[in-house]
Amino acid sequence: MFSSFRNWRRRRLLARLRPEVPEAQWRDVWARLPLLKGLPREAERRLRDLALLFLHEKSLEGAAGTVVDRERALVIALQACLPILNLGLEWYRGWVSVIVYPDEFMPEREWVDADGVVWVSRQPLSGEAWQRGPVVLSWSDVEAGTILDGYNVVLHEFAHKLDMVNGSANGHPPLHRGMSGAAWKRVFSAAYGDFTGRMERGLASGIDPYAAESPGEFFAVLSELFFERPRVLRGEYPEVYRLLAEFYRQDPDARLPG
């Protein structure tokens, strides 16, 4: 009953929201995002609708003088919604804000060491995601992510949001019915152990070394690669690619160039 009402309400919303974005603007924004190449027409339509609903439900706020106009908002929303194209907007429930800085930002963090001493650190960031809180993005990094090189701050931070649905960002998001948690843990743990070992030995990889920071960062970095350079991920960790394809219910390697 609730689902039927929600779907009815969203259809009504979309009937009002669709005319607000001219077709020419959709084409312009789409052309800036090569990770969307090859999507079937029906999937393209659903992604557009998801982006409109996302922008209706979330608040995109500029910080430090950043102006988030409609084109910038669409660039962010389309990338944010690509991972949930076959999952649904409900995966982003429980929070409302996306904050956009012009460039890297430096949040101040306090922490207490084992001796009770309070330390303050400031570290430049390109993005961050808070559990039950906002996603924060650097616009210059959003723009840098519009080429297929495996780096995409929007995909990265929204992968963290998916990971956080069932708690902290630990690399183990809630899985769909029929997926095995034991298999996920086994495959990702083995791949993470192998990758961190390779980084310690200074071996080359097509995967960003930042993936070695933690299992949560491993999941987020590999999600970036999954959507931008799927063949690289499939070549290095085919079982991880298979599980991500099952989780995201997509196969980017079937539509993107090598």
PDB file of C-alpha atoms in Angstrom:
ATOM      1  CA  MET A   1       0.000   0.000   0.000  1.00  0.00           C
ATOM      2  CA  PHE A   2       2.757   2.443   1.008  1.00  0.00           C
ATOM      3  CA  SER A   3       4.791   1.492  -2.070  1.00  0.00           C
ATOM      4  CA  SER A   4       1.814   2.097  -4.368  1.00  0.00           C
ATOM      5  CA  PHE A   5       1.212   5.541  -2.840  1.00  0.00           C
ATOM      6  CA  ARG A   6       4.909   6.428  -3.092  1.00  0.00           C
ATOM      7  CA  ASN A   7       5.013   5.413  -6.753  1.00  0.00           C
ATOM      8  CA  TRP A   8       1.844   7.415  -7.479  1.00  0.00           C
ATOM      9  CA  ARG A   9       3.319  10.452  -5.746  1.00  0.00           C
ATOM     10  CA  ARG A  10       6.574  10.155  -7.682  1.00  0.00           C
ATOM     11  CA  ARG A  11       4.738   9.879 -11.006  1.00  0.00           C
ATOM     12  CA  ARG A  12       2.880  13.074 -10.145  1.00  0.00           C
ATOM     13  CA  LEU A  13       6.131  14.798  -9.191  1.00  0.00           C
ATOM     14  CA  LEU A  14       7.882  13.705 -12.365  1.00  0.00           C
ATOM     15  CA  ALA A  15       5.049  15.018 -14.513  1.00  0.00           C
ATOM     16  CA  ARG A  16       5.815  18.435 -13.013  1.00  0.00           C
ATOM     17  CA  LEU A  17       9.613  18.151 -12.877  1.00  0.00           C
ATOM     18  CA  ARG A  18      10.400  16.783 -16.344  1.00  0.00           C
ATOM     19  CA  PRO A  19       9.422  19.931 -18.296  1.00  0.00           C
ATOM     20  CA  GLU A  20      11.734  22.043 -16.085  1.00  0.00           C
ATOM     21  CA  VAL A  21      14.864  20.629 -17.799  1.00  0.00           C
ATOM     22  CA  PRO A  22      14.995  21.269 -21.561  1.00  0.00           C
ATOM     23  CA  GLU A  23      16.123  18.396 -23.765  1.00  0.00           C
ATOM     24  CA  ALA A  24      19.094  20.456 -24.957  1.00  0.00           C
ATOM     25  CA  GLN A  25      20.365  20.776 -21.390  1.00  0.00           C
ATOM     26  CA  TRP A  26      20.038  17.034 -20.815  1.00  0.00           C
ATOM     27  CA  ARG A  27      22.116  16.459 -23.950  1.00  0.00           C
ATOM     28  CA  ASP A  28      24.770  18.962 -22.861  1.00  0.00           C
ATOM     29  CA  VAL A  29      25.132  17.422 -19.398  1.00  0.00           C
ATOM     30  CA  TRP A  30      25.053  13.873 -20.749  1.00  0.00           C
ATOM     31  CA  ALA A  31      27.891  14.718 -23.147  1.00  0.00           C
ATOM     32  CA  ARG A  32      30.049  15.733 -20.164  1.00  0.00           C
ATOM     33  CA  LEU A  33      29.667  12.308 -18.544  1.00  0.00           C
ATOM     34  CA  PRO A  34      31.248   9.533 -20.623  1.00  0.00           C
ATOM     35  CA  LEU A  35      30.552   6.983 -17.866  1.00  0.00           C
ATOM     36  CA  LEU A  36      26.919   7.092 -19.059  1.00  0.00           C
ATOM     37  CA  LYS A  37      27.791   5.951 -22.588  1.00  0.00           C
ATOM     38  CA  GLY A  38      25.956   2.949 -23.912  1.00  0.00           C
ATOM     39  CA  LEU A  39      23.042   3.052 -21.493  1.00  0.00           C
ATOM     40  CA  PRO A  40      19.916   1.699 -23.209  1.00  0.00           C
ATOM     41  CA  ARG A  41      17.213   4.281 -23.890  1.00  0.00           C
ATOM     42  CA  GLU A  42      14.949   2.911 -21.151  1.00  0.00           C
ATOM     43  CA  ALA A  43      17.790   3.031 -18.591  1.00  0.00           C
ATOM     44  CA  GLU A  44      18.629   6.583 -19.691  1.00  0.00           C
ATOM     45  CA  ARG A  45      15.023   7.620 -19.077  1.00  0.00           C
ATOM     46  CA  ARG A  46      15.008   6.032 -15.621  1.00  0.00           C
ATOM     47  CA  LEU A  47      18.314   7.667 -14.714  1.00  0.00           C
ATOM     48  CA  ARG A  48      16.998  11.083 -15.711  1.00  0.00           C
ATOM     49  CA  ASP A  49      13.918  10.546 -13.571  1.00  0.00           C
ATOM     50  CA  LEU A  50      16.010   9.380 -10.628  1.00  0.00           C
ATOM     51  CA  ALA A  51      18.190  12.489 -10.930  1.00  0.00           C
ATOM     52  CA  LEU A  52      15.112  14.747 -10.908  1.00  0.00           C
ATOM     53  CA  LEU A  53      13.691  12.997  -7.851  1.00  0.00           C
ATOM     54  CA  PHE A  54      17.088  13.132  -6.161  1.00  0.00           C
ATOM     55  CA  LEU A  55      17.280  16.898  -6.697  1.00  0.00           C
ATOM     56  CA  HIS A  56      13.731  17.273  -5.405  1.00  0.00           C
ATOM     57  CA  GLU A  57      14.423  15.288  -2.223  1.00  0.00           C
ATOM     58  CA  LYS A  58      17.958  16.481  -1.482  1.00  0.00           C
ATOM     59  CA  SER A  59      19.311  19.964  -0.837  1.00  0.00           C
ATOM     60  CA  LEU A  60      22.396  20.897  -2.899  1.00  0.00           C
ATOM     61  CA  GLU A  61      24.113  23.747  -1.113  1.00  0.00           C
ATOM     62  CA  GLY A  62      27.098  25.769  -2.265  1.00  0.00           C
ATOM     63  CA  ALA A  63      29.782  26.614   0.313  1.00  0.00           C
ATOM     64  CA  ALA A  64      32.583  29.213   0.284  1.00  0.00           C
ATOM     65  CA  GLY A  65      30.969  31.101  -2.587  1.00  0.00           C
ATOM     66  CA  THR A  66      30.178  28.101  -4.797  1.00  0.00           C
ATOM     67  CA  VAL A  67      27.091  28.503  -6.967  1.00  0.00           C
ATOM     68  CA  VAL A  68      25.293  25.243  -7.645  1.00  0.00           C
ATOM     69  CA  ASP A  69      23.269  26.062 -10.747  1.00  0.00           C
ATOM     70  CA  ARG A  70      21.007  23.579 -12.499  1.00  0.00           C
ATOM     71  CA  GLU A  71      23.725  22.262 -14.791  1.00  0.00           C
ATOM     72  CA  ARG A  72      26.095  21.564 -11.904  1.00  0.00           C
ATOM     73  CA  ALA A  73      23.260  20.006  -9.938  1.00  0.00           C
ATOM     74  CA  LEU A  74      22.453  17.676 -12.840  1.00  0.00           C
ATOM     75  CA  VAL A  75      26.127  16.699 -13.260  1.00  0.00           C
ATOM     76  CA  ILE A  76      26.215  15.650  -9.599  1.00  0.00           C
ATOM     77  CA  ALA A  77      22.770  14.043  -9.522  1.00  0.00           C
ATOM     78  CA  LEU A  78      23.259  11.862 -12.604  1.00  0.00           C
ATOM     79  CA  GLN A  79      26.518  10.470 -11.241  1.00  0.00           C
ATOM     80  CA  ALA A  80      25.078  10.028  -7.744  1.00  0.00           C
ATOM     81  CA  CYS A  81      22.099   8.135  -9.142  1.00  0.00           C
ATOM     82  CA  LEU A  82      24.013   5.850 -11.517  1.00  0.00           C
ATOM     83  CA  PRO A  83      24.900   3.370  -8.713  1.00  0.00           C
ATOM     84  CA  ILE A  84      21.239   3.171  -7.637  1.00  0.00           C
ATOM     85  CA  LEU A  85      19.823   2.991 -11.156  1.00  0.00           C
ATOM     86  CA  ASN A  86      18.567  -0.551 -10.510  1.00  0.00           C
ATOM     87  CA  LEU A  87      18.341  -0.253  -6.722  1.00  0.00           C
ATOM     88  CA  GLY A  88      16.077   2.744  -6.112  1.00  0.00           C
ATOM     89  CA  LEU A  89      16.228   6.126  -4.402  1.00  0.00           C
ATOM     90  CA  GLU A  90      15.341   4.516  -1.049  1.00  0.00           C
ATOM     91  CA  TRP A  91      19.012   3.556  -0.720  1.00  0.00           C
ATOM     92  CA  TYR A  92      19.743   7.253  -0.106  1.00  0.00           C
ATOM     93  CA  ARG A  93      17.118   7.677   2.605  1.00  0.00           C
ATOM     94  CA  GLY A  94      17.814   9.217   5.993  1.00  0.00           C
ATOM     95  CA  TRP A  95      19.805  12.304   4.983  1.00  0.00           C
ATOM     96  CA  VAL A  96      19.179  15.392   2.863  1.00  0.00           C
ATOM     97  CA  SER A  97      22.228  17.557   2.104  1.00  0.00           C
ATOM     98  CA  VAL A  98      24.957  17.663  -0.510  1.00  0.00           C
ATOM     99  CA  ILE A  99      27.425  20.471   0.214  1.00  0.00           C
ATOM    100  CA  VAL A 100      29.661  21.670  -2.611  1.00  0.00           C
ATOM    101  CA  TYR A 101      32.908  23.573  -2.073  1.00  0.00           C
ATOM    102  CA  PRO A 102      34.785  25.238  -4.938  1.00  0.00           C
ATOM    103  CA  ASP A 103      37.945  23.206  -4.287  1.00  0.00           C
ATOM    104  CA  GLU A 104      39.485  20.974  -1.639  1.00  0.00           C
ATOM    105  CA  PHE A 105      38.220  21.825   1.825  1.00  0.00           C
ATOM    106  CA  MET A 106      39.915  21.447   5.211  1.00  0.00           C
ATOM    107  CA  PRO A 107      37.598  20.373   8.029  1.00  0.00           C
ATOM    108  CA  GLU A 108      38.977  20.628  11.532  1.00  0.00           C
ATOM    109  CA  ARG A 109      39.001  17.370  13.510  1.00  0.00           C
ATOM    110  CA  GLU A 110      39.613  16.872  17.209  1.00  0.00           C
ATOM    111  CA  TRP A 111      40.754  13.555  18.642  1.00  0.00           C
ATOM    112  CA  VAL A 112      42.018  12.332  21.983  1.00  0.00           C
ATOM    113  CA  ASP A 113      45.049  10.060  22.257  1.00  0.00           C
ATOM    114  CA  ALA A 114      45.616   7.262  24.776  1.00  0.00           C
ATOM    115  CA  ASP A 115      47.051   9.748  27.271  1.00  0.00           C
ATOM    116  CA  GLY A 116      43.968  11.969  27.124  1.00  0.00           C
ATOM    117  CA  VAL A 117      45.689  14.694  25.112  1.00  0.00           C
ATOM    118  CA  VAL A 118      43.385  16.499  22.662  1.00  0.00           C
ATOM    119  CA  TRP A 119      44.822  16.961  19.182  1.00  0.00           C
ATOM    120  CA  VAL A 120      43.465  19.049  16.307  1.00  0.00           C
ATOM    121  CA  SER A 121      44.130  18.133  12.688  1.00  0.00           C
ATOM    122  CA  ARG A 122      43.316  19.821   9.398  1.00  0.00           C
ATOM    123  CA  GLN A 123      43.605  17.752   6.238  1.00  0.00           C
ATOM    124  CA  PRO A 124      42.569  18.792   2.714  1.00  0.00           C
ATOM    125  CA  LEU A 125      39.763  16.637   1.348  1.00  0.00           C
ATOM    126  CA  SER A 126      38.104  16.306  -2.067  1.00  0.00           C
ATOM    127  CA  GLY A 127      34.987  14.733  -0.585  1.00  0.00           C
ATOM    128  CA  GLU A 128      33.516  13.047   2.445  1.00  0.00           C
ATOM    129  CA  ALA A 129      30.309  11.293   3.451  1.00  0.00           C
ATOM    130  CA  TRP A 130      28.798  11.353   6.906  1.00  0.00           C
ATOM    131  CA  GLN A 131      26.618   8.597   8.293  1.00  0.00           C
ATOM    132  CA  ARG A 132      23.088  10.063   8.524  1.00  0.00           C
ATOM    133  CA  GLY A 133      24.686  13.359   7.475  1.00  0.00           C
ATOM    134  CA  PRO A 134      25.667  15.217   4.323  1.00  0.00           C
ATOM    135  CA  VAL A 135      27.838  14.324   1.387  1.00  0.00           C
ATOM    136  CA  VAL A 136      30.503  17.002   0.902  1.00  0.00           C
ATOM    137  CA  LEU A 137      32.172  17.481  -2.494  1.00  0.00           C
ATOM    138  CA  SER A 138      34.836  19.657  -4.063  1.00  0.00           C
ATOM    139  CA  TRP A 139      33.500  21.002  -7.363  1.00  0.00           C
ATOM    140  CA  SER A 140      36.972  21.038  -8.939  1.00  0.00           C
ATOM    141  CA  ASP A 141      37.210  17.314  -8.156  1.00  0.00           C
ATOM    142  CA  VAL A 142      33.716  16.698  -9.515  1.00  0.00           C
ATOM    143  CA  GLU A 143      34.896  18.270 -12.779  1.00  0.00           C
ATOM    144  CA  ALA A 144      38.104  16.207 -12.720  1.00  0.00           C
ATOM    145  CA  GLY A 145      35.956  13.091 -12.496  1.00  0.00           C
ATOM    146  CA  THR A 146      34.233  13.631 -15.830  1.00  0.00           C
ATOM    147  CA  ILE A 147      36.783  11.506 -17.733  1.00  0.00           C
ATOM    148  CA  LEU A 148      37.053   7.722 -17.655  1.00  0.00           C
ATOM    149  CA  ASP A 149      40.246   7.397 -15.632  1.00  0.00           C
ATOM    150  CA  GLY A 150      38.886   5.556 -12.585  1.00  0.00           C
ATOM    151  CA  TYR A 151      38.771   8.670 -10.378  1.00  0.00           C
ATOM    152  CA  ASN A 152      35.308   9.981  -9.564  1.00  0.00           C
ATOM    153  CA  VAL A 153      34.659  11.725  -6.255  1.00  0.00           C
ATOM    154  CA  VAL A 154      30.869  11.570  -6.662  1.00  0.00           C
ATOM    155  CA  LEU A 155      30.844   7.801  -7.184  1.00  0.00           C
ATOM    156  CA  HIS A 156      33.315   7.394  -4.329  1.00  0.00           C
ATOM    157  CA  GLU A 157      31.344   9.325  -1.715  1.00  0.00           C
ATOM    158  CA  PHE A 158      27.993   7.877  -2.729  1.00  0.00           C
ATOM    159  CA  ALA A 159      29.466   4.378  -2.570  1.00  0.00           C
ATOM    160  CA  HIS A 160      30.293   5.220   1.058  1.00  0.00           C
ATOM    161  CA  LYS A 161      26.651   6.228   1.543  1.00  0.00           C
ATOM    162  CA  LEU A 162      25.505   2.842   0.254  1.00  0.00           C
ATOM    163  CA  ASP A 163      28.053   1.118   2.476  1.00  0.00           C
ATOM    164  CA  MET A 164      26.698   3.059   5.484  1.00  0.00           C
ATOM    165  CA  VAL A 165      23.090   1.935   5.041  1.00  0.00           C
ATOM    166  CA  ASN A 166      23.634  -0.896   7.516  1.00  0.00           C
ATOM    167  CA  GLY A 167      26.152   0.892   9.739  1.00  0.00           C
ATOM    168  CA  SER A 168      29.693   2.191   9.289  1.00  0.00           C
ATOM    169  CA  ALA A 169      31.565   2.275   5.997  1.00  0.00           C
ATOM    170  CA  ASN A 170      33.312  -1.081   6.356  1.00  0.00           C
ATOM    171  CA  GLY A 171      33.166  -2.391   2.788  1.00  0.00           C
ATOM    172  CA  HIS A 172      30.139  -4.607   3.426  1.00  0.00           C
ATOM    173  CA  PRO A 173      26.897  -2.887   2.335  1.00  0.00           C
ATOM    174  CA  PRO A 174      23.544  -4.607   2.892  1.00  0.00           C
ATOM    175  CA  LEU A 175      23.235  -7.324   0.267  1.00  0.00           C
ATOM    176  CA  HIS A 176      20.221  -8.310  -1.787  1.00  0.00           C
ATOM    177  CA  ARG A 177      18.199 -11.419  -1.151  1.00  0.00           C
ATOM    178  CA  GLY A 178      20.074 -14.383  -2.569  1.00  0.00           C
ATOM    179  CA  MET A 179      23.519 -12.834  -2.189  1.00  0.00           C
ATOM    180  CA  SER A 180      25.858 -14.556   0.251  1.00  0.00           C
ATOM    181  CA  GLY A 181      27.401 -12.445   3.002  1.00  0.00           C
ATOM    182  CA  ALA A 182      30.014 -15.139   3.586  1.00  0.00           C
ATOM    183  CA  ALA A 183      31.012 -15.113  -0.096  1.00  0.00           C
ATOM    184  CA  TRP A 184      31.197 -11.301  -0.095  1.00  0.00           C
ATOM    185  CA  LYS A 185      33.450 -11.298   2.964  1.00  0.00           C
ATOM    186  CA  ARG A 186      35.658 -14.059   1.576  1.00  0.00           C
ATOM    187  CA  VAL A 187      36.139 -12.474  -1.861  1.00  0.00           C
ATOM    188  CA  PHE A 188      36.619  -8.887  -0.664  1.00  0.00           C
ATOM    189  CA  SER A 189      38.895  -9.868   2.225  1.00  0.00           C
ATOM    190  CA  ALA A 190      41.113 -11.913  -0.089  1.00  0.00           C
ATOM    191  CA  ALA A 191      41.258  -9.119  -2.684  1.00  0.00           C
ATOM    192  CA  TYR A 192      41.960  -6.462  -0.044  1.00  0.00           C
ATOM    193  CA  GLY A 193      44.724  -8.548   1.497  1.00  0.00           C
ATOM    194  CA  ASP A 194      46.251  -9.174  -1.910  1.00  0.00           C
ATOM    195  CA  PHE A 195      46.043  -5.489  -2.862  1.00  0.00           C
ATOM    196  CA  THR A 196      47.559  -4.145   0.350  1.00  0.00           C
ATOM    197  CA  GLY A 197      50.370  -6.675   0.005  1.00  0.00           C
ATOM    198  CA  ARG A 198      51.039  -5.536  -3.546  1.00  0.00           C
ATOM    199  CA  MET A 199      51.130  -1.900  -2.445  1.00  0.00           C
ATOM    200  CA  GLU A 200      53.579  -2.711   0.362  1.00  0.00           C
ATOM    201  CA  ARG A 201      55.846  -4.413  -2.194  1.00  0.00           C
ATOM    202  CA  GLY A 202      55.608  -1.459  -4.582  1.00  0.00           C
ATOM    203  CA  LEU A 203      53.942  -3.470  -7.353  1.00  0.00           C
ATOM    204  CA  ALA A 204      52.088  -1.745 -10.173  1.00  0.00           C
ATOM    205  CA  SER A 205      48.295  -1.757 -10.327  1.00  0.00           C
ATOM    206  CA  GLY A 206      45.551  -0.028 -12.264  1.00  0.00           C
ATOM    207  CA  ILE A 207      43.798   0.601  -8.938  1.00  0.00           C
ATOM    208  CA  ASP A 208      44.340   3.796  -6.931  1.00  0.00           C
ATOM    209  CA  PRO A 209      46.660   3.017  -3.974  1.00  0.00           C
ATOM    210  CA  TYR A 210      44.169   4.849  -1.723  1.00  0.00           C
ATOM    211  CA  ALA A 211      42.105   1.655  -1.847  1.00  0.00           C
ATOM    212  CA  ALA A 212      44.592   0.154   0.629  1.00  0.00           C
ATOM    213  CA  GLU A 213      43.568   2.618   3.362  1.00  0.00           C
ATOM    214  CA  SER A 214      40.745   0.446   4.739  1.00  0.00           C
ATOM    215  CA  PRO A 215      38.105  -2.080   3.598  1.00  0.00           C
ATOM    216  CA  GLY A 216      35.630   0.817   3.316  1.00  0.00           C
ATOM    217  CA  GLU A 217      37.929   2.775   1.016  1.00  0.00           C
ATOM    218  CA  PHE A 218      38.636  -0.414  -0.945  1.00  0.00           C
ATOM    219  CA  PHE A 219      34.903  -0.790  -1.645  1.00  0.00           C
ATOM    220  CA  ALA A 220      34.526   2.894  -2.600  1.00  0.00           C
ATOM    221  CA  VAL A 221      37.594   3.028  -4.873  1.00  0.00           C
ATOM    222  CA  LEU A 222      36.639  -0.232  -6.574  1.00  0.00           C
ATOM    223  CA  SER A 223      33.112   1.113  -7.085  1.00  0.00           C
ATOM    224  CA  GLU A 224      34.639   4.098  -8.916  1.00  0.00           C
ATOM    225  CA  LEU A 225      36.610   1.706 -11.105  1.00  0.00           C
ATOM    226  CA  PHE A 226      33.588  -0.542 -11.640  1.00  0.00           C
ATOM    227  CA  PHE A 227      31.639   2.299 -13.255  1.00  0.00           C
ATOM    228  CA  GLU A 228      34.503   4.065 -15.046  1.00  0.00           C
ATOM    229  CA  ARG A 229      37.070   1.426 -16.032  1.00  0.00           C
ATOM    230  CA  PRO A 230      35.316  -1.888 -15.498  1.00  0.00           C
ATOM    231  CA  ARG A 231      37.739  -3.862 -17.644  1.00  0.00           C
ATOM    232  CA  VAL A 232      40.636  -2.882 -15.375  1.00  0.00           C
ATOM    233  CA  LEU A 233      38.791  -4.098 -12.299  1.00  0.00           C
ATOM    234  CA  ARG A 234      37.635  -7.262 -14.029  1.00  0.00           C
ATOM    235  CA  GLY A 235      41.201  -7.981 -15.103  1.00  0.00           C
ATOM    236  CA  GLU A 236      42.673  -7.572 -11.615  1.00  0.00           C
ATOM    237  CA  TYR A 237      39.888  -8.962  -9.433  1.00  0.00           C
ATOM    238  CA  PRO A 238      37.257 -10.778 -11.518  1.00  0.00           C
ATOM    239  CA  GLU A 239      35.399 -12.171  -8.493  1.00  0.00           C
ATOM    240  CA  VAL A 240      35.106  -8.677  -7.002  1.00  0.00           C
ATOM    241  CA  TYR A 241      33.758  -7.411 -10.323  1.00  0.00           C
ATOM    242  CA  ARG A 242      31.190 -10.228 -10.358  1.00  0.00           C
ATOM    243  CA  LEU A 243      29.974  -9.377  -6.852  1.00  0.00           C
ATOM    244  CA  LEU A 244      29.771  -5.646  -7.594  1.00  0.00           C
ATOM    245  CA  ALA A 245      27.786  -6.409 -10.744  1.00  0.00           C
ATOM    246  CA  GLU A 246      25.427  -8.487  -8.615  1.00  0.00           C
ATOM    247  CA  PHE A 247      25.177  -5.775  -5.959  1.00  0.00           C
ATOM    248  CA  TYR A 248      24.697  -2.814  -8.323  1.00  0.00           C
ATOM    249  CA  ARG A 249      22.667  -4.974 -10.756  1.00  0.00           C
ATOM    250  CA  GLN A 250      24.666  -3.528 -13.646  1.00  0.00           C
ATOM    251  CA  ASP A 251      27.435  -4.644 -15.993  1.00  0.00           C
ATOM    252  CA  PRO A 252      29.340  -1.527 -17.172  1.00  0.00           C
ATOM    253  CA  ASP A 253      31.910  -3.690 -18.970  1.00  0.00           C
ATOM    254  CA  ALA A 254      29.196  -4.653 -21.443  1.00  0.00           C
ATOM    255  CA  ARG A 255      28.629  -1.048 -22.565  1.00  0.00           C
ATOM    256  CA  LEU A 256      31.814   0.987 -21.974  1.00  0.00           C
ATOM    257  CA  PRO A 257      34.901   1.009 -24.216  1.00  0.00           C
ATOM    258  CA  GLY A 258      38.002  -0.785 -22.946  1.00  0.00           C
TER     259      GLY A 258
END
